[in-house]
JSON list of C-alpha atoms in Angstrom, two decimals:
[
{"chain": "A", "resi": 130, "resn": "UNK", "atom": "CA", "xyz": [0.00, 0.00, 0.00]},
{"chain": "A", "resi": 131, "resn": "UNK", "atom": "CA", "xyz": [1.32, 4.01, -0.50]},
{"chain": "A", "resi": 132, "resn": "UNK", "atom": "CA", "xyz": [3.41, 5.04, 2.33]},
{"chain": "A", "resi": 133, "resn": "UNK", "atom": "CA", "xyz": [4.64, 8.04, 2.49]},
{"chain": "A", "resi": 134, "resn": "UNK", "atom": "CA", "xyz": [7.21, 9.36, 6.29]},
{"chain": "A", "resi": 135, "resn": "UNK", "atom": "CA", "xyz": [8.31, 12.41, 6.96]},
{"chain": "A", "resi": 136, "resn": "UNK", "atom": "CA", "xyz": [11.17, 13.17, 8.83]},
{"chain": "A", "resi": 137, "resn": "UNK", "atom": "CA", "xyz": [13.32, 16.08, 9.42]},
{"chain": "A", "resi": 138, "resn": "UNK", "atom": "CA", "xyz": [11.15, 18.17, 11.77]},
{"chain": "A", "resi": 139, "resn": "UNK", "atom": "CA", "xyz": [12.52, 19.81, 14.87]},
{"chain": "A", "resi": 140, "resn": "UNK", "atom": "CA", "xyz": [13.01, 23.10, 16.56]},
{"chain": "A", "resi": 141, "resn": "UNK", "atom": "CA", "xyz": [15.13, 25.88, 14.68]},
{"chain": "A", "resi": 142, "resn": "UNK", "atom": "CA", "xyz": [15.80, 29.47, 15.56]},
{"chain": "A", "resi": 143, "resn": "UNK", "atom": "CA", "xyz": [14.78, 31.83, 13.51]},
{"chain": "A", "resi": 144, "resn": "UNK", "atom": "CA", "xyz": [16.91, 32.72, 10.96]},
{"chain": "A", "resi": 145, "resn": "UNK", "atom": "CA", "xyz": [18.49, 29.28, 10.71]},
{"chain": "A", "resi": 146, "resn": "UNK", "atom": "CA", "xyz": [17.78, 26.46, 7.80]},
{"chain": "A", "resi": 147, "resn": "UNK", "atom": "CA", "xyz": [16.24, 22.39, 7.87]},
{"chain": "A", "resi": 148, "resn": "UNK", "atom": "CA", "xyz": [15.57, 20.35, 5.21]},
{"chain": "A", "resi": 149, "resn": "UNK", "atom": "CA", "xyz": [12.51, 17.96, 5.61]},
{"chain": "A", "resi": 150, "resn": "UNK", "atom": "CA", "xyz": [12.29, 14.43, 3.78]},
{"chain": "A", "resi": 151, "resn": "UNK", "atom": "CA", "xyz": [9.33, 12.63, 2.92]},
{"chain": "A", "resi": 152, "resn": "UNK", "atom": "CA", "xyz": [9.98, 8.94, 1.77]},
{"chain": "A", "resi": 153, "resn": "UNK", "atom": "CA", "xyz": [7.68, 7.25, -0.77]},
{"chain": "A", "resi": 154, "resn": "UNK", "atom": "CA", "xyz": [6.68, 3.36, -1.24]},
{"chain": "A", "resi": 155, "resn": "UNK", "atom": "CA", "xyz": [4.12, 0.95, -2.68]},
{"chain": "A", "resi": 156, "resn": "UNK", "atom": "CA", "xyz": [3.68, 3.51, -5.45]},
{"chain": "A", "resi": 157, "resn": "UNK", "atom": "CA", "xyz": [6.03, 4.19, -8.57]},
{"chain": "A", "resi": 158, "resn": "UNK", "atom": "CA", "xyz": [7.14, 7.62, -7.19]},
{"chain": "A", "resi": 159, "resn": "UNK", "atom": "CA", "xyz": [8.46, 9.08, -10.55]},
{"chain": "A", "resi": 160, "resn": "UNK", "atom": "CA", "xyz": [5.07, 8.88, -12.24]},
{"chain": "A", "resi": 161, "resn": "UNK", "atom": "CA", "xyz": [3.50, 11.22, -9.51]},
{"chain": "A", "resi": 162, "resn": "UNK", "atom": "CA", "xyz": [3.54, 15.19, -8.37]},
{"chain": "A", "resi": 163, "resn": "UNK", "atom": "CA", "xyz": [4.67, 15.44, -5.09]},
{"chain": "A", "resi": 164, "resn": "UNK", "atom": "CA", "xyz": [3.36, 18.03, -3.40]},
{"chain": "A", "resi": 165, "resn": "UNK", "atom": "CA", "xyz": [3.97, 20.17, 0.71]},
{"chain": "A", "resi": 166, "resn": "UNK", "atom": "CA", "xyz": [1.01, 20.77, 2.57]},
{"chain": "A", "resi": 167, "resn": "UNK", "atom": "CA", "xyz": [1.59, 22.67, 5.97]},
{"chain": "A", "resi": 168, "resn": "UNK", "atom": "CA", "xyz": [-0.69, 23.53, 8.93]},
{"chain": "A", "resi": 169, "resn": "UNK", "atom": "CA", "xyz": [0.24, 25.82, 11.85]},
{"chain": "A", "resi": 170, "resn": "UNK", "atom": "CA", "xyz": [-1.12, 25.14, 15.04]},
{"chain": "A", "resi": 171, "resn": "UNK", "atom": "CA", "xyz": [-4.46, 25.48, 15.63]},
{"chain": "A", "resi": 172, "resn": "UNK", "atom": "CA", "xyz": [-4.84, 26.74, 12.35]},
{"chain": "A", "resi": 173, "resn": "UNK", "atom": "CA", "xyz": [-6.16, 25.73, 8.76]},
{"chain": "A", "resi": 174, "resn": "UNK", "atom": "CA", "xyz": [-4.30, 24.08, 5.91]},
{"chain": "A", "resi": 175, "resn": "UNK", "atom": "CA", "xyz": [-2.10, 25.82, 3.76]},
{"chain": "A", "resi": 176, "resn": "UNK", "atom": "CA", "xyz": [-0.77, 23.89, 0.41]},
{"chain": "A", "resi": 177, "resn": "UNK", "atom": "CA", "xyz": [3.64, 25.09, 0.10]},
{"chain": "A", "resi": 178, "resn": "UNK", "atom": "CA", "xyz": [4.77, 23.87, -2.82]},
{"chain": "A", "resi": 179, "resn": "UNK", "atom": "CA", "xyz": [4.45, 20.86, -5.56]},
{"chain": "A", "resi": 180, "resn": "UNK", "atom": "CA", "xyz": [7.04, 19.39, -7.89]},
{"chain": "A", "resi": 181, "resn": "UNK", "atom": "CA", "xyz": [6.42, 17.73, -11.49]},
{"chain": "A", "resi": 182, "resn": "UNK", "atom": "CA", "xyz": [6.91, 13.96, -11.68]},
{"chain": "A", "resi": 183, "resn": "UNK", "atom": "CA", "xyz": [10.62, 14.90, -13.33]},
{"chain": "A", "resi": 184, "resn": "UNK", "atom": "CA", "xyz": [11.37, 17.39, -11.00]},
{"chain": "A", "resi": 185, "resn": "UNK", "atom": "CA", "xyz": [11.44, 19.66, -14.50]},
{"chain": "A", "resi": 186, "resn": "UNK", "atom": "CA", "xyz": [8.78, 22.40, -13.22]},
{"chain": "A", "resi": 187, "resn": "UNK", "atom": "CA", "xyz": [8.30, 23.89, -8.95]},
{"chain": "A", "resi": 188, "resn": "UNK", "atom": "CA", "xyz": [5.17, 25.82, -7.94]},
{"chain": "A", "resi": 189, "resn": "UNK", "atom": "CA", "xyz": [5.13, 27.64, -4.18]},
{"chain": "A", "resi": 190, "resn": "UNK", "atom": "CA", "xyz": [3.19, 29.56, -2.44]},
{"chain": "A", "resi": 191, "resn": "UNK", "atom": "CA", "xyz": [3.80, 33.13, -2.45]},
{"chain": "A", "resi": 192, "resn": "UNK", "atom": "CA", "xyz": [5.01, 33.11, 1.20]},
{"chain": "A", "resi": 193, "resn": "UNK", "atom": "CA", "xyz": [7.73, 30.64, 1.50]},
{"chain": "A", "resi": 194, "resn": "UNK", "atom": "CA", "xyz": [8.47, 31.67, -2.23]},
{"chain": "A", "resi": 195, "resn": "UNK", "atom": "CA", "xyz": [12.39, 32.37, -2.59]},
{"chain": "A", "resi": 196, "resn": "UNK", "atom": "CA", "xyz": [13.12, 30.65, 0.78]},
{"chain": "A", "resi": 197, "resn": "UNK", "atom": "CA", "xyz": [12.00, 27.44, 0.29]},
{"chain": "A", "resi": 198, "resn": "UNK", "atom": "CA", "xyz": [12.81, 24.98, -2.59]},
{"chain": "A", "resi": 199, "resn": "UNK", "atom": "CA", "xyz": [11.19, 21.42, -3.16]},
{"chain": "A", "resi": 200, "resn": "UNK", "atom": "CA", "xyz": [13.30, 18.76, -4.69]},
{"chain": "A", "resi": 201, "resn": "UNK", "atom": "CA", "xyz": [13.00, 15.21, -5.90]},
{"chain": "A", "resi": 202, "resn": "UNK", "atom": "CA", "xyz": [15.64, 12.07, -6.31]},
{"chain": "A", "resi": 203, "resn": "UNK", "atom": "CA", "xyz": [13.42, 9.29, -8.15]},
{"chain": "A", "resi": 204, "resn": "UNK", "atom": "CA", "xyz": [16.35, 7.02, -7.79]},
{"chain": "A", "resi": 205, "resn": "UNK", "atom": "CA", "xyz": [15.84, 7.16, -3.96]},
{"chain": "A", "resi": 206, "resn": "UNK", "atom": "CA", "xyz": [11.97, 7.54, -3.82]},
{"chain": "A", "resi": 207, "resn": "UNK", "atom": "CA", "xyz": [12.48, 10.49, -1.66]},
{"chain": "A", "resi": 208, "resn": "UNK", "atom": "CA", "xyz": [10.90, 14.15, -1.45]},
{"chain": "A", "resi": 209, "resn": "UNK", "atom": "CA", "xyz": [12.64, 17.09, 0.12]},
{"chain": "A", "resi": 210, "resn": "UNK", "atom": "CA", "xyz": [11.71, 20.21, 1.13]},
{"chain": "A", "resi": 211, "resn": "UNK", "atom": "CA", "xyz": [14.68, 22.77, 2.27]},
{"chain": "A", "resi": 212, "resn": "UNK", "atom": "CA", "xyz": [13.74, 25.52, 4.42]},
{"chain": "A", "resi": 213, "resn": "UNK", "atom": "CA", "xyz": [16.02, 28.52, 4.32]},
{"chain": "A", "resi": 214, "resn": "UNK", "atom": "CA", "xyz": [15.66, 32.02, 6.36]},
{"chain": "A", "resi": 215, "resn": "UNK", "atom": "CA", "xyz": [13.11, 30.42, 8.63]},
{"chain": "A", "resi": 216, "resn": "UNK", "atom": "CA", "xyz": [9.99, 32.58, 10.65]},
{"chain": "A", "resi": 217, "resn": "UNK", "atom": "CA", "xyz": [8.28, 32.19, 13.72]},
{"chain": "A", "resi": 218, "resn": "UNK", "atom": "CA", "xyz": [5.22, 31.95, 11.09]},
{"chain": "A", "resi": 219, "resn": "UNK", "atom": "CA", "xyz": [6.54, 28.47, 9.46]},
{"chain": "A", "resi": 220, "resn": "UNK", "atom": "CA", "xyz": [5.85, 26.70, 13.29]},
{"chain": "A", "resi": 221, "resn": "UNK", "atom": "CA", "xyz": [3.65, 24.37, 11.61]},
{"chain": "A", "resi": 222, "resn": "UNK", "atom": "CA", "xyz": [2.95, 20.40, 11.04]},
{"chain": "A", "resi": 223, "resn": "UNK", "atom": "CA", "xyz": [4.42, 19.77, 7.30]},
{"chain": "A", "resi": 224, "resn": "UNK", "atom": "CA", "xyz": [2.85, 16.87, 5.11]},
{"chain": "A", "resi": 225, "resn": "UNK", "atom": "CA", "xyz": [4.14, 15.74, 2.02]},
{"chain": "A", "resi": 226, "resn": "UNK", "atom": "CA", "xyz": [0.92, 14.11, -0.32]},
{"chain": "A", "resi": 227, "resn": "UNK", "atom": "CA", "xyz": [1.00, 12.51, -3.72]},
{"chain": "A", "resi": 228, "resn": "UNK", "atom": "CA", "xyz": [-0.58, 13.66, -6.19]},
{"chain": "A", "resi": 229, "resn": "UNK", "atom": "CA", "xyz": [-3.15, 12.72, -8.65]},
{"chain": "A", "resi": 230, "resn": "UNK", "atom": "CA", "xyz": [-1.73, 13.87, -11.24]},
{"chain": "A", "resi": 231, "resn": "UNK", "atom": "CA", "xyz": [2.07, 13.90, -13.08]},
{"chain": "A", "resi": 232, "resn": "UNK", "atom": "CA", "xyz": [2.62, 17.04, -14.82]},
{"chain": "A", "resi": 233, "resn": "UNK", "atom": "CA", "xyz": [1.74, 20.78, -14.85]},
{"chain": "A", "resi": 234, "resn": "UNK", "atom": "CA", "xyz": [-1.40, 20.62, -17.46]},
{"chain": "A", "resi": 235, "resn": "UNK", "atom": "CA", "xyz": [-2.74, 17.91, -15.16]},
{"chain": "A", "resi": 236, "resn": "UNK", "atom": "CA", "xyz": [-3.01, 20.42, -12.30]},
{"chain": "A", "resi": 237, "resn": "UNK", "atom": "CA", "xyz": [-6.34, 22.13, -12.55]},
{"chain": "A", "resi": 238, "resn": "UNK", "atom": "CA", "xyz": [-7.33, 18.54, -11.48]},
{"chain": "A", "resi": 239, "resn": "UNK", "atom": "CA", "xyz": [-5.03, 17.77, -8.93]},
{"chain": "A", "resi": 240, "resn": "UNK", "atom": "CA", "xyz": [-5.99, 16.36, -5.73]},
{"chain": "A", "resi": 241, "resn": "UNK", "atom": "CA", "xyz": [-4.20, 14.20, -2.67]},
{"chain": "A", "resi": 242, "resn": "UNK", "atom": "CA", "xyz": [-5.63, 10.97, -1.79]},
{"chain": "A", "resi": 243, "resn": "UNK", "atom": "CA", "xyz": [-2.31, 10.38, 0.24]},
{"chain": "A", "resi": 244, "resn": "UNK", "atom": "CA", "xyz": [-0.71, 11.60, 3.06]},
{"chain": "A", "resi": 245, "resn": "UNK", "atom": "CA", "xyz": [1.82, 10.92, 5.14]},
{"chain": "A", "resi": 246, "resn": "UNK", "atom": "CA", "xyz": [1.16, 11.51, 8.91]},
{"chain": "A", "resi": 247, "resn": "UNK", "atom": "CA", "xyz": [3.07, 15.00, 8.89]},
{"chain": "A", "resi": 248, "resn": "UNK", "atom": "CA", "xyz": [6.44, 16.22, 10.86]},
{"chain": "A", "resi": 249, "resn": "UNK", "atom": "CA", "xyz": [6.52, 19.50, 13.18]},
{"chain": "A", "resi": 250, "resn": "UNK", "atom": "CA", "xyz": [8.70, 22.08, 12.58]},
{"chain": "A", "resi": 251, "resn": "UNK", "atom": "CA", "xyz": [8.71, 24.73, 15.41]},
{"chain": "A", "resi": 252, "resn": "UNK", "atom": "CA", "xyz": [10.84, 27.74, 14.67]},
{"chain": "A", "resi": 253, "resn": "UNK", "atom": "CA", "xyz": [11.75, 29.90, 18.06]},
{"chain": "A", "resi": 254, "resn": "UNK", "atom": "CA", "xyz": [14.72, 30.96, 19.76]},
{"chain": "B", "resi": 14, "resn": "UNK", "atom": "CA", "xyz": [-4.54, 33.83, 3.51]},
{"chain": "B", "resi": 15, "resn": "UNK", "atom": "CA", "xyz": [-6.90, 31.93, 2.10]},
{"chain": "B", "resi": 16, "resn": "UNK", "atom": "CA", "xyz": [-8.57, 32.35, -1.30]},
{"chain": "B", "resi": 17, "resn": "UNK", "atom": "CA", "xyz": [-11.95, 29.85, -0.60]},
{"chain": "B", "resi": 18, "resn": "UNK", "atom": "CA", "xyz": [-13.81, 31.16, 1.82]},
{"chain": "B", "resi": 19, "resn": "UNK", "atom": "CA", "xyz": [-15.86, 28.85, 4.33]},
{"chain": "B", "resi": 20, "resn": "UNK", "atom": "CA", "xyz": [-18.18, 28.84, 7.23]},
{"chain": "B", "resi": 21, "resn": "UNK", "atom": "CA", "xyz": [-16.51, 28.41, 10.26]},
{"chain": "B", "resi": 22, "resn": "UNK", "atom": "CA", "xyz": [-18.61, 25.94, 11.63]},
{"chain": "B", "resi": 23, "resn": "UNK", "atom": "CA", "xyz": [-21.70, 23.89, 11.07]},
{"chain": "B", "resi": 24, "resn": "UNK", "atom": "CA", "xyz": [-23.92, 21.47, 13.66]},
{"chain": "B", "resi": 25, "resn": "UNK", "atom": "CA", "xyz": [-26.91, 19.48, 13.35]},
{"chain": "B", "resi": 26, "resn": "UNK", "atom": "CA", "xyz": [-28.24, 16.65, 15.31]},
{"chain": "B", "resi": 27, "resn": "UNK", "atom": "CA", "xyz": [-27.84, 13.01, 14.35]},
{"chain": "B", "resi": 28, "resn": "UNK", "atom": "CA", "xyz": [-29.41, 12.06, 11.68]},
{"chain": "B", "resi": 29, "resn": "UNK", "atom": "CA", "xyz": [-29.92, 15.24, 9.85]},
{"chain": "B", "resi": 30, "resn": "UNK", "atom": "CA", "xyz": [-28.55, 16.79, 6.63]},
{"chain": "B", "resi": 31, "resn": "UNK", "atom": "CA", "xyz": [-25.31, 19.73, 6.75]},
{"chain": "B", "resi": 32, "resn": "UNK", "atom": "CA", "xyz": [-24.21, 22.11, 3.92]},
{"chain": "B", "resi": 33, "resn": "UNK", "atom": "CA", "xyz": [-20.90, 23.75, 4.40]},
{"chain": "B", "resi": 34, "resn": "UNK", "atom": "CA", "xyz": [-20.39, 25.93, 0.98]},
{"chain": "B", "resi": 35, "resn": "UNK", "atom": "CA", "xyz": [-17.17, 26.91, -0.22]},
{"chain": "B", "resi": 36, "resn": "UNK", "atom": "CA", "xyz": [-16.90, 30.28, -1.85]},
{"chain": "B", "resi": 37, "resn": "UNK", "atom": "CA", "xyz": [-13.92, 31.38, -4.55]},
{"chain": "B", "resi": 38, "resn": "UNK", "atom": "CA", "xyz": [-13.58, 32.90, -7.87]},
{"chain": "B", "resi": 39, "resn": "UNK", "atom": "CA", "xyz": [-13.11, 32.53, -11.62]},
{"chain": "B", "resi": 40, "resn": "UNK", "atom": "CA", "xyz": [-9.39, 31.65, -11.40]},
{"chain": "B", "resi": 41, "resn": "UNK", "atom": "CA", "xyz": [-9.80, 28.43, -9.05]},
{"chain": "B", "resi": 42, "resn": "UNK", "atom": "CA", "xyz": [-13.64, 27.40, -8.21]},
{"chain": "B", "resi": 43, "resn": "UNK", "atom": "CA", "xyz": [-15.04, 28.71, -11.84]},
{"chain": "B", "resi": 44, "resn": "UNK", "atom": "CA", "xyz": [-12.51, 27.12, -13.68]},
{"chain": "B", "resi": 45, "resn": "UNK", "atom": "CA", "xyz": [-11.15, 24.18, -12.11]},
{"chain": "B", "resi": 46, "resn": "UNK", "atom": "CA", "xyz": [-12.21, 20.73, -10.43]},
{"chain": "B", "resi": 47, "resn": "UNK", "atom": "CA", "xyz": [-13.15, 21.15, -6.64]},
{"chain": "B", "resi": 48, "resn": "UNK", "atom": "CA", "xyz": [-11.88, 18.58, -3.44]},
{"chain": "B", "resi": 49, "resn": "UNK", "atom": "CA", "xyz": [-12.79, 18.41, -0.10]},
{"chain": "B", "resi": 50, "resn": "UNK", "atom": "CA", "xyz": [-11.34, 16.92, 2.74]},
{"chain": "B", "resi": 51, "resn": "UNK", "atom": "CA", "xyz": [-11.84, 15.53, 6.16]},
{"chain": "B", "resi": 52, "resn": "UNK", "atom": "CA", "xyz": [-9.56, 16.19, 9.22]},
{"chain": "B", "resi": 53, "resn": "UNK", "atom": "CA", "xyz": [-10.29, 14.18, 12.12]},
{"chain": "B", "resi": 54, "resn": "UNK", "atom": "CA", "xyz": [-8.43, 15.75, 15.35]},
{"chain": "B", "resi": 55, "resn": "UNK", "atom": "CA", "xyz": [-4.16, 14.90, 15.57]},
{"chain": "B", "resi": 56, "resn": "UNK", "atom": "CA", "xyz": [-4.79, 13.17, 12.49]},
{"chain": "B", "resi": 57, "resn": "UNK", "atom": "CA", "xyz": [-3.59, 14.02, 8.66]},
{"chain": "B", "resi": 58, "resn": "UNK", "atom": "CA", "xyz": [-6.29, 15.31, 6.02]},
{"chain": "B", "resi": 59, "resn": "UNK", "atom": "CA", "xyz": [-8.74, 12.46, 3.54]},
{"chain": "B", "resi": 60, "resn": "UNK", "atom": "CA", "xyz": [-9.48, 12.72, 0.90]},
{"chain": "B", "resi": 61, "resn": "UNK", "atom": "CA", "xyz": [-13.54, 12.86, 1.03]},
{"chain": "B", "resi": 62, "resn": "UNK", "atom": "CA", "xyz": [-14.39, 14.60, -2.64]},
{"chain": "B", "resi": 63, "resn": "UNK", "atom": "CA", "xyz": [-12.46, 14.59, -5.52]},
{"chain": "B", "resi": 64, "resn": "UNK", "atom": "CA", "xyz": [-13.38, 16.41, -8.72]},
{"chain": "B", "resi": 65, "resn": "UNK", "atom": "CA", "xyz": [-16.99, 17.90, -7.77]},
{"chain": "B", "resi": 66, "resn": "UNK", "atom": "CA", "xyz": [-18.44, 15.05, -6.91]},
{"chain": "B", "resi": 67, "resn": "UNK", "atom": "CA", "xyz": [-16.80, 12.13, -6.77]},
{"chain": "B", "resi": 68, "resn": "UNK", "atom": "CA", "xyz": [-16.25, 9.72, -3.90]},
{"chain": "B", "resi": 69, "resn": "UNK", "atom": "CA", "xyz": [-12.95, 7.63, -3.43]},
{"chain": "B", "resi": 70, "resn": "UNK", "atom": "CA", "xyz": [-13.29, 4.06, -2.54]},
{"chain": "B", "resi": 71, "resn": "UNK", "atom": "CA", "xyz": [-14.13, 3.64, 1.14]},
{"chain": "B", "resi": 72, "resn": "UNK", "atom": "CA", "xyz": [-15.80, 6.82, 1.75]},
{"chain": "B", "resi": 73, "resn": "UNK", "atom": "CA", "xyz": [-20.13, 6.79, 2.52]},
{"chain": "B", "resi": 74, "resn": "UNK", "atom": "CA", "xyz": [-22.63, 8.21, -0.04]},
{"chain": "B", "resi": 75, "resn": "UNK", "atom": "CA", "xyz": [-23.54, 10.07, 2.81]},
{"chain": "B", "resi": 76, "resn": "UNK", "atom": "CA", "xyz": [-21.19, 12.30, 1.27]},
{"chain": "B", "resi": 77, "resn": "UNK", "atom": "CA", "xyz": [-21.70, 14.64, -1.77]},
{"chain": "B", "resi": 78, "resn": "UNK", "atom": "CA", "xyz": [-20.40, 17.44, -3.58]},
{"chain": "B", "resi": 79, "resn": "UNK", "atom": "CA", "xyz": [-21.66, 19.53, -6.10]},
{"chain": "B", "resi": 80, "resn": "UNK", "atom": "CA", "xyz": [-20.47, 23.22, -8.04]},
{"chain": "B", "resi": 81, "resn": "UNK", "atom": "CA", "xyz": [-22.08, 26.12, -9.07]},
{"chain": "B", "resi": 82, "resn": "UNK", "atom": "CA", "xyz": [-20.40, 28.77, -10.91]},
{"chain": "B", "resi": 83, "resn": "UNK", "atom": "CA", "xyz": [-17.66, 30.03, -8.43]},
{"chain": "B", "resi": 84, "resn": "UNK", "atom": "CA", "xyz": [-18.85, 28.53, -5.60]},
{"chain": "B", "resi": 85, "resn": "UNK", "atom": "CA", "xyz": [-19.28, 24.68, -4.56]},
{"chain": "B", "resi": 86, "resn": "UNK", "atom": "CA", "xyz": [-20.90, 22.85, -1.47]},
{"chain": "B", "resi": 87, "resn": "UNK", "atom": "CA", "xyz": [-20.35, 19.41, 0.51]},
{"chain": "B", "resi": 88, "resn": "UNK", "atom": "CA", "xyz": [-23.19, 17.66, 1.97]},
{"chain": "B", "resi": 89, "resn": "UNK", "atom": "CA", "xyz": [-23.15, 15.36, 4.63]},
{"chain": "B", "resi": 90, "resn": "UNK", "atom": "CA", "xyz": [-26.44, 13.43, 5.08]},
{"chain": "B", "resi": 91, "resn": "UNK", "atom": "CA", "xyz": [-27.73, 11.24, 7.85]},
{"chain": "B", "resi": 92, "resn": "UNK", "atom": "CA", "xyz": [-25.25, 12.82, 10.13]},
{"chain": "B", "resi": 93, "resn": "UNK", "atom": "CA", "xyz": [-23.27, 10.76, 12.84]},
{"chain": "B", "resi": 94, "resn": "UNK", "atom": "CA", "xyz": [-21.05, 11.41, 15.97]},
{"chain": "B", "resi": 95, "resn": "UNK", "atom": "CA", "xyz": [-17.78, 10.09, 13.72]},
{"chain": "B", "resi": 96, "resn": "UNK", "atom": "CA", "xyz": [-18.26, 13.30, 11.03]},
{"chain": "B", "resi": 97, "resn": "UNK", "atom": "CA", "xyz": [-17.27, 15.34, 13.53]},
{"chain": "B", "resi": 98, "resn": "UNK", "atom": "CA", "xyz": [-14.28, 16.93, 12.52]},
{"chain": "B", "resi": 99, "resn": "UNK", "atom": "CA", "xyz": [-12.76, 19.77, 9.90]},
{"chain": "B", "resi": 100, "resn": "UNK", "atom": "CA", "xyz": [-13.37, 20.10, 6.48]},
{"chain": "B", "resi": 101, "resn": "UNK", "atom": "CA", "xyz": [-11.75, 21.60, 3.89]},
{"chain": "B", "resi": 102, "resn": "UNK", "atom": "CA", "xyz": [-12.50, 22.39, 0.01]},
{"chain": "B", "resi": 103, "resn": "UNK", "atom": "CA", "xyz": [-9.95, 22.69, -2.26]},
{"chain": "B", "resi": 104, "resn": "UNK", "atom": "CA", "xyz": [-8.69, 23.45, -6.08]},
{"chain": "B", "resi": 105, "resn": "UNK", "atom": "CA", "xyz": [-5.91, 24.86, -7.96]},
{"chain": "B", "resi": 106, "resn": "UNK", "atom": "CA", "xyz": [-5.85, 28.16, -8.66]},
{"chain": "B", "resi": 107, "resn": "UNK", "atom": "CA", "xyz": [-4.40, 29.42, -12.52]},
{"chain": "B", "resi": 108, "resn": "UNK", "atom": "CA", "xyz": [-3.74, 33.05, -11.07]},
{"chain": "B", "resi": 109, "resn": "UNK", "atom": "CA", "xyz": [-1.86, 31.91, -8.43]},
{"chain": "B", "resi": 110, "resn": "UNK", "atom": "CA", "xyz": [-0.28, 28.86, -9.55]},
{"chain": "B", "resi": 111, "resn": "UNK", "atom": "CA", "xyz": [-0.80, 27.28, -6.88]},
{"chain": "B", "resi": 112, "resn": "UNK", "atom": "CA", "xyz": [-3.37, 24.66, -4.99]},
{"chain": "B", "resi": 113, "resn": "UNK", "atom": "CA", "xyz": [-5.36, 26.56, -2.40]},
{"chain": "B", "resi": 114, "resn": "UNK", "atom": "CA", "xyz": [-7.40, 25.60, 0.81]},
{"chain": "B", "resi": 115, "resn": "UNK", "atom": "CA", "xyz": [-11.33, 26.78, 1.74]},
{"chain": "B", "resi": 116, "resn": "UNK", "atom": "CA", "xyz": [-10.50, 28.05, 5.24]},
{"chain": "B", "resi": 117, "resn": "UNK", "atom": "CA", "xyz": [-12.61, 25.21, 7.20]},
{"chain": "B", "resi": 118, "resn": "UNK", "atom": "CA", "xyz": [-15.60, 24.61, 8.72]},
{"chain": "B", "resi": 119, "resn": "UNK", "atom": "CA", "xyz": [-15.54, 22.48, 12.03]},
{"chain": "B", "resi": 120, "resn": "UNK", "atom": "CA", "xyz": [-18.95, 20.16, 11.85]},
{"chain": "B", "resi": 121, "resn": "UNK", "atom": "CA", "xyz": [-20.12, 19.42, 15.01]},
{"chain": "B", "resi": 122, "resn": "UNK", "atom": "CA", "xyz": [-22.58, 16.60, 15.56]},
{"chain": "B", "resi": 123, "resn": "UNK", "atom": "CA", "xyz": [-25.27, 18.11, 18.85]}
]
């Protein structure tokens, strides 16, 4: 069955970087959009960033545009996420999801029918 | 902040019907397929509705979603104590580029 595990999370000072990993299986991860999905405490959902299934095209949200960067290795079944210049507003649990869809023109259909269980980031000095 | 605008909560009594609506615009709702989800407390979102109206495997016909114009709604019939919990619509937005969130309704069951 799909299984996707994050891992990475912790506490960071503000200021500071982390790099998140979400690891894929019972799927054939390079056929699928990966995609970050983040949600502060107490707080609603907010979608980060997705990746084509080639890692050729990255979409983010405006505000972790610049700082953050989503990555891929296919080879390794692996999603990252790397969090540079890091607020007190990106506390938050952060959950990778695949996709339904592969590539960019697919995307006006996308949706996530799995998740993995999410890692917390807490950024405070 | 969030481009889909929701109620922020909903009840009813057992047994009864709930709406929760989901309101956008012409660059995600109007033009593109709409999801909802189901967050159950400490737990990661489900997929409840994918594209309008469909239902993944697993998931009640209690459940349905429909879409009119810029503006779609999820309806939970025959209500029970396990629906309580968040819900979320969802679609990509062309302006943006992005995938964006309703900003959830909490359904409580009385």
């Amino acid at each position: 069955q799909v299984q996707l595990v994050e891992s990475g999370g912790g506490v960071v000072q503000p200021g500071r970087s982390l790099r998140l990993s979400c690891a894929a299986s019972g799927f054939t991860f390079s056929s699928y959009a990966m995609h970050w999905v983040r949600q502060a405490p107490g707080k609603g959902l907010e979608w980060v960033a997705v990746i084509s299934y080639d890692g050729s095209n990255q979409y983010y949200a405006d505000s972790v545009k610049v700082r953050f960067t989503i990555s891929r290795d296919n080879s390794e079944s692996t999603l990252y996420l790397q969090m540079n210049s890091l607020r007190a507003e990106d506390t938050a649990v952060y959950y990778c999801a695949r996709g339904y869809c592969s590539m960019t023109s697919c995307y006006p259909a996308e949706y996530f029918l799995h998740w993995g269980q999410g890692t917390l980031v807490t950024v405070s000095s | 902040q969030s481009v889909l605008t929701q109620p922020p909560s909903a009840s009813e009594t057992p047994g009864q019907r709930v709406t929760i609506s989901c309101s956008g615009s012409s660059s995600n709702i109007g033009s593109n397929t709409v999801n909802w989800y189901q967050q159950l407390p400490g737990t990661a979102p489900k997929l409840l509705i994918y594209n309008i109206n469909k239902r993944p495997s697993g998931v009640p016909d209690r459940f349905s979603g429909s879409k009119s114009g810029t503006s779609a709604s999820l309806a939970i019939s025959g209500l029970q104590s396990e629906d309580e919990a968040d819900y979320y619509c969802a679609a990509w937005d062309d302006s943006l580029n992005g995938y964006v969130f309703g900003t959830g309704t909490k359904v409580t069951v009385l």
